[in-house]
XYZ file of N, CA, C and O in Angstrom:
356
model
N -133.828 56.208 -83.577
C -132.493 56.643 -83.225
C -131.700 56.904 -84.493
O -131.812 56.170 -85.461
N -130.903 57.926 -84.462
C -130.106 58.246 -85.644
C -128.835 57.401 -85.672
O -128.269 57.062 -84.640
N -128.430 57.068 -86.878
C -127.221 56.265 -87.054
C -125.992 57.155 -86.862
O -126.007 58.332 -87.190
N -124.967 56.581 -86.310
C -123.712 57.301 -86.127
C -122.952 57.279 -87.441
O -122.738 56.223 -88.026
N -122.582 58.460 -87.895
C -121.807 58.549 -89.136
C -120.339 58.710 -88.796
O -119.991 59.446 -87.873
N -119.468 58.044 -89.546
C -118.035 58.192 -89.269
C -117.577 59.619 -89.580
O -118.055 60.251 -90.503
N -116.674 60.104 -88.765
C -116.105 61.432 -88.969
C -114.927 61.299 -89.916
O -113.994 60.537 -89.664
N -114.973 62.027 -90.992
C -113.874 62.004 -91.953
C -112.990 63.213 -91.709
O -113.434 64.341 -91.826
N -111.754 62.937 -91.345
C -110.790 64.003 -91.117
C -109.829 64.084 -92.289
O -109.223 63.078 -92.662
N -109.682 65.246 -92.836
C -108.688 65.425 -93.888
C -107.314 65.421 -93.240
O -107.177 65.695 -92.041
N -106.280 65.120 -94.020
C -104.925 65.213 -93.454
C -104.633 66.603 -92.877
O -103.975 66.717 -91.842
N -105.145 67.644 -93.494
C -104.915 69.006 -92.996
C -105.598 69.209 -91.644
O -105.033 69.840 -90.748
N -106.801 68.655 -91.477
C -107.504 68.769 -90.195
C -106.759 68.008 -89.106
O -106.625 68.489 -87.974
N -106.283 66.822 -89.429
C -105.524 66.029 -88.455
C -104.252 66.765 -88.057
O -103.901 66.817 -86.872
N -103.573 67.370 -89.009
C -102.360 68.143 -88.725
C -102.681 69.339 -87.842
O -101.939 69.658 -86.911
N -103.803 69.990 -88.107
C -104.186 71.156 -87.298
C -104.476 70.744 -85.858
O -104.114 71.450 -84.919
N -105.092 69.599 -85.655
C -105.355 69.101 -84.302
C -104.038 68.837 -83.579
O -103.857 69.227 -82.424
N -103.087 68.182 -84.257
C -101.767 67.944 -83.661
C -101.113 69.255 -83.273
O -100.538 69.382 -82.188
N -101.196 70.236 -84.145
C -100.596 71.543 -83.874
C -101.280 72.224 -82.694
O -100.614 72.777 -81.814
N -102.610 72.166 -82.637
C -103.345 72.784 -81.530
C -102.994 72.141 -80.195
O -102.847 72.831 -79.180
N -102.842 70.826 -80.181
C -102.440 70.129 -78.958
C -101.026 70.555 -78.561
O -100.749 70.821 -77.395
N -100.137 70.635 -79.535
C -98.767 71.077 -79.266
C -98.708 72.477 -78.700
O -97.945 72.763 -77.767
N -99.524 73.366 -79.244
C -99.579 74.739 -78.744
C -100.059 74.750 -77.296
O -99.528 75.498 -76.463
N -101.048 73.921 -76.983
C -101.563 73.846 -75.611
C -100.489 73.323 -74.653
O -100.369 73.806 -73.519
N -99.707 72.343 -75.106
C -98.609 71.815 -74.272
C -97.607 72.926 -73.991
O -97.219 73.162 -72.842
N -97.168 73.616 -75.044
C -96.177 74.687 -74.882
C -96.713 75.804 -73.994
O -96.012 76.293 -73.104
N -97.969 76.207 -74.206
C -98.570 77.277 -73.417
C -98.560 76.913 -71.932
O -98.153 77.713 -71.093
N -99.002 75.700 -71.599
C -99.052 75.282 -70.200
C -97.645 75.163 -69.610
O -97.394 75.585 -68.480
N -96.718 74.582 -70.384
C -95.345 74.400 -69.899
C -94.723 75.745 -69.562
O -94.097 75.918 -68.510
N -94.914 76.726 -70.424
C -94.350 78.060 -70.183
C -95.063 78.762 -69.033
O -94.434 79.492 -68.271
N -96.373 78.545 -68.913
C -97.141 79.160 -67.836
C -96.611 78.748 -66.468
O -96.555 79.564 -65.544
N -96.212 77.489 -66.346
C -95.700 77.023 -65.056
C -94.173 77.071 -65.001
O -93.562 76.536 -64.081
N -93.567 77.699 -66.012
C -92.117 77.906 -66.052
C -91.338 76.596 -65.993
O -90.388 76.460 -65.227
N -91.748 75.640 -66.807
C -91.073 74.343 -66.887
C -90.255 74.292 -68.182
O -90.719 74.736 -69.231
N -89.065 73.756 -68.104
C -88.227 73.634 -69.298
C -88.632 72.418 -70.120
O -89.277 71.487 -69.610
N -88.233 72.438 -71.380
C -88.433 71.269 -72.240
C -87.793 70.037 -71.601
O -88.383 68.958 -71.568
N -86.587 70.228 -71.107
C -85.839 69.112 -70.517
C -86.557 68.533 -69.295
O -86.654 67.325 -69.146
N -87.098 69.395 -68.443
C -87.808 68.920 -67.250
C -89.065 68.140 -67.632
O -89.355 67.094 -67.050
N -89.800 68.653 -68.607
C -90.997 67.944 -69.057
C -90.624 66.608 -69.680
O -91.258 65.587 -69.409
N -89.577 66.612 -70.483
C -89.125 65.373 -71.121
C -88.738 64.330 -70.083
O -89.130 63.157 -70.187
N -87.997 64.742 -69.067
C -87.589 63.814 -68.013
C -88.790 63.249 -67.278
O -88.848 62.055 -66.978
N -89.780 64.095 -67.009
C -90.982 63.649 -66.304
C -91.784 62.644 -67.131
O -92.473 61.788 -66.578
N -91.658 62.740 -68.453
C -92.435 61.871 -69.354
C -91.636 60.697 -69.915
O -92.184 59.859 -70.632
N -90.343 60.655 -69.621
C -89.518 59.548 -70.095
C -89.171 59.585 -71.572
O -88.992 58.544 -72.192
N -89.100 60.799 -72.134
C -88.711 60.949 -73.544
C -87.625 62.017 -73.638
O -87.329 62.701 -72.665
N -87.063 62.185 -74.822
C -86.040 63.209 -75.027
C -86.693 64.588 -75.136
O -87.879 64.703 -75.477
N -85.897 65.630 -74.866
C -86.458 66.976 -75.013
C -86.759 67.268 -76.476
O -87.666 68.034 -76.792
N -86.030 66.608 -77.395
C -86.319 66.777 -78.820
C -87.714 66.251 -79.156
O -88.426 66.828 -79.982
N -88.114 65.165 -78.495
C -89.436 64.597 -78.733
C -90.526 65.554 -78.248
O -91.521 65.768 -78.932
N -90.322 66.141 -77.081
C -91.290 67.125 -76.581
C -91.366 68.313 -77.542
O -92.456 68.807 -77.847
N -90.224 68.743 -78.049
C -90.209 69.840 -79.028
C -91.041 69.473 -80.255
O -91.810 70.296 -80.759
N -90.911 68.236 -80.731
C -91.703 67.788 -81.889
C -93.190 67.785 -81.570
O -94.011 68.169 -82.408
N -93.566 67.353 -80.367
C -94.974 67.402 -79.969
C -95.477 68.839 -79.989
O -96.547 69.141 -80.521
N -94.710 69.744 -79.389
C -95.123 71.144 -79.307
C -95.230 71.802 -80.677
O -96.047 72.692 -80.877
N -94.414 71.356 -81.612
C -94.427 71.923 -82.967
C -95.468 71.254 -83.862
O -95.635 71.658 -85.013
N -96.150 70.239 -83.337
C -97.146 69.530 -84.132
C -96.539 68.657 -85.206
O -97.197 68.316 -86.185
N -95.269 68.275 -85.039
C -94.560 67.496 -86.051
C -94.817 66.003 -85.964
O -94.477 65.270 -86.875
N -95.388 65.554 -84.845
C -95.727 64.137 -84.728
C -96.920 63.985 -83.793
O -97.177 64.839 -82.949
N -97.640 62.904 -83.986
C -98.818 62.681 -83.145
C -98.394 62.132 -81.788
O -97.307 61.581 -81.625
N -99.273 62.307 -80.821
C -99.004 61.898 -79.448
C -99.986 60.802 -79.069
O -101.190 60.958 -79.280
N -99.480 59.730 -78.503
C -100.373 58.672 -78.043
C -101.178 59.163 -76.844
O -100.788 60.114 -76.154
N -102.287 58.504 -76.587
C -103.118 58.860 -75.434
C -102.332 58.721 -74.138
O -102.430 59.565 -73.240
N -101.537 57.670 -74.031
C -100.752 57.447 -72.819
C -99.723 58.559 -72.636
O -99.553 59.086 -71.537
N -99.049 58.951 -73.714
C -98.050 60.016 -73.606
C -98.717 61.351 -73.273
O -98.192 62.135 -72.477
N -99.882 61.604 -73.838
C -100.594 62.838 -73.529
C -101.029 62.844 -72.062
O -100.975 63.877 -71.391
N -101.415 61.693 -71.545
C -101.768 61.571 -70.124
C -100.549 61.880 -69.260
O -100.661 62.616 -68.280
N -99.380 61.333 -69.632
C -98.148 61.618 -68.879
C -97.826 63.112 -68.892
O -97.440 63.690 -67.874
N -97.967 63.723 -70.057
C -97.687 65.154 -70.182
C -98.646 65.946 -69.302
O -98.237 66.865 -68.595
N -99.924 65.586 -69.322
C -100.905 66.253 -68.481
C -100.560 66.139 -67.005
O -100.632 67.126 -66.256
N -100.165 64.945 -66.585
C -99.772 64.747 -65.182
C -98.571 65.624 -64.828
O -98.553 66.270 -63.774
N -97.581 65.656 -65.714
C -96.373 66.455 -65.458
C -96.683 67.948 -65.408
O -96.049 68.688 -64.659
N -97.673 68.367 -66.195
C -98.023 69.788 -66.255
C -99.143 70.155 -65.283
O -99.542 71.326 -65.201
N -99.669 69.157 -64.579
C -100.701 69.414 -63.576
C -102.064 69.760 -64.131
O -102.808 70.534 -63.526
N -102.390 69.194 -65.303
C -103.708 69.442 -65.909
C -104.326 68.124 -66.354
O -103.618 67.166 -66.657
N -105.664 68.074 -66.425
C -106.306 66.872 -66.966
C -106.082 66.786 -68.474
O -105.819 67.810 -69.129
N -106.200 65.622 -69.015
C -105.961 65.426 -70.447
C -106.907 66.283 -71.299
O -106.559 66.707 -72.392
N -108.078 66.591 -70.774
C -109.042 67.408 -71.519
C -108.536 68.829 -71.769
O -108.989 69.483 -72.705
N -107.595 69.288 -70.961
C -107.018 70.623 -71.130
C -106.509 70.829 -72.550
O -106.658 71.912 -73.129
N -105.918 69.787 -73.123
C -105.279 69.910 -74.434
C -106.281 70.006 -75.582
O -105.919 70.329 -76.701
N -107.541 69.712 -75.286
C -108.581 69.722 -76.316
C -109.548 70.894 -76.188
O -110.448 71.041 -77.009
N -109.365 71.732 -75.178
C -110.325 72.803 -74.907
C -110.508 73.785 -76.053
O -111.589 74.296 -76.254
N -109.476 74.047 -76.805
C -109.569 75.045 -77.891
C -109.728 74.408 -79.273
O -109.686 75.109 -80.277
N -109.899 73.110 -79.310
C -110.061 72.430 -80.602
C -111.536 72.371 -80.947
O -112.356 71.954 -80.149
N -111.870 72.799 -82.140
C -113.244 72.742 -82.622
C -113.428 71.545 -83.529
O -112.472 71.120 -84.195
N -114.626 71.022 -83.545
C -114.926 69.924 -84.458
C -114.764 70.401 -85.887
O -115.219 71.506 -86.223
N -114.148 69.595 -86.732
C -114.029 70.003 -88.138
C -115.407 69.994 -88.790
O -116.279 69.224 -88.412
N -115.602 70.853 -89.765
C -116.873 70.852 -90.487
C -116.958 69.595 -91.335
O -115.949 69.029 -91.743
N -118.167 69.150 -91.572
C -118.346 67.919 -92.348
C -117.905 68.135 -93.780
O -118.134 69.182 -94.357
N -117.310 67.108 -94.344
C -116.825 67.190 -95.730
C -117.949 66.876 -96.696
O -118.918 66.277 -96.373
């Protein structure tokens, strides 16, 4: 059996993942014609916080991403569909 090697993510790769997740949130929210404020209320955070998530300015906890998925009517995996594994360093 092969040993599992730890995945090393550069800060730039981690930032890109946050941004990609934020883009997916914004895309879905706009697709269903939901406002920032409505999504924020459904998730128990401020609309400014949702804006930061969408802009990739801060990371999202698994629980918060689950809440966002529920509010937007998608499984949590939706937010990862367009993310590719980073190349090995």
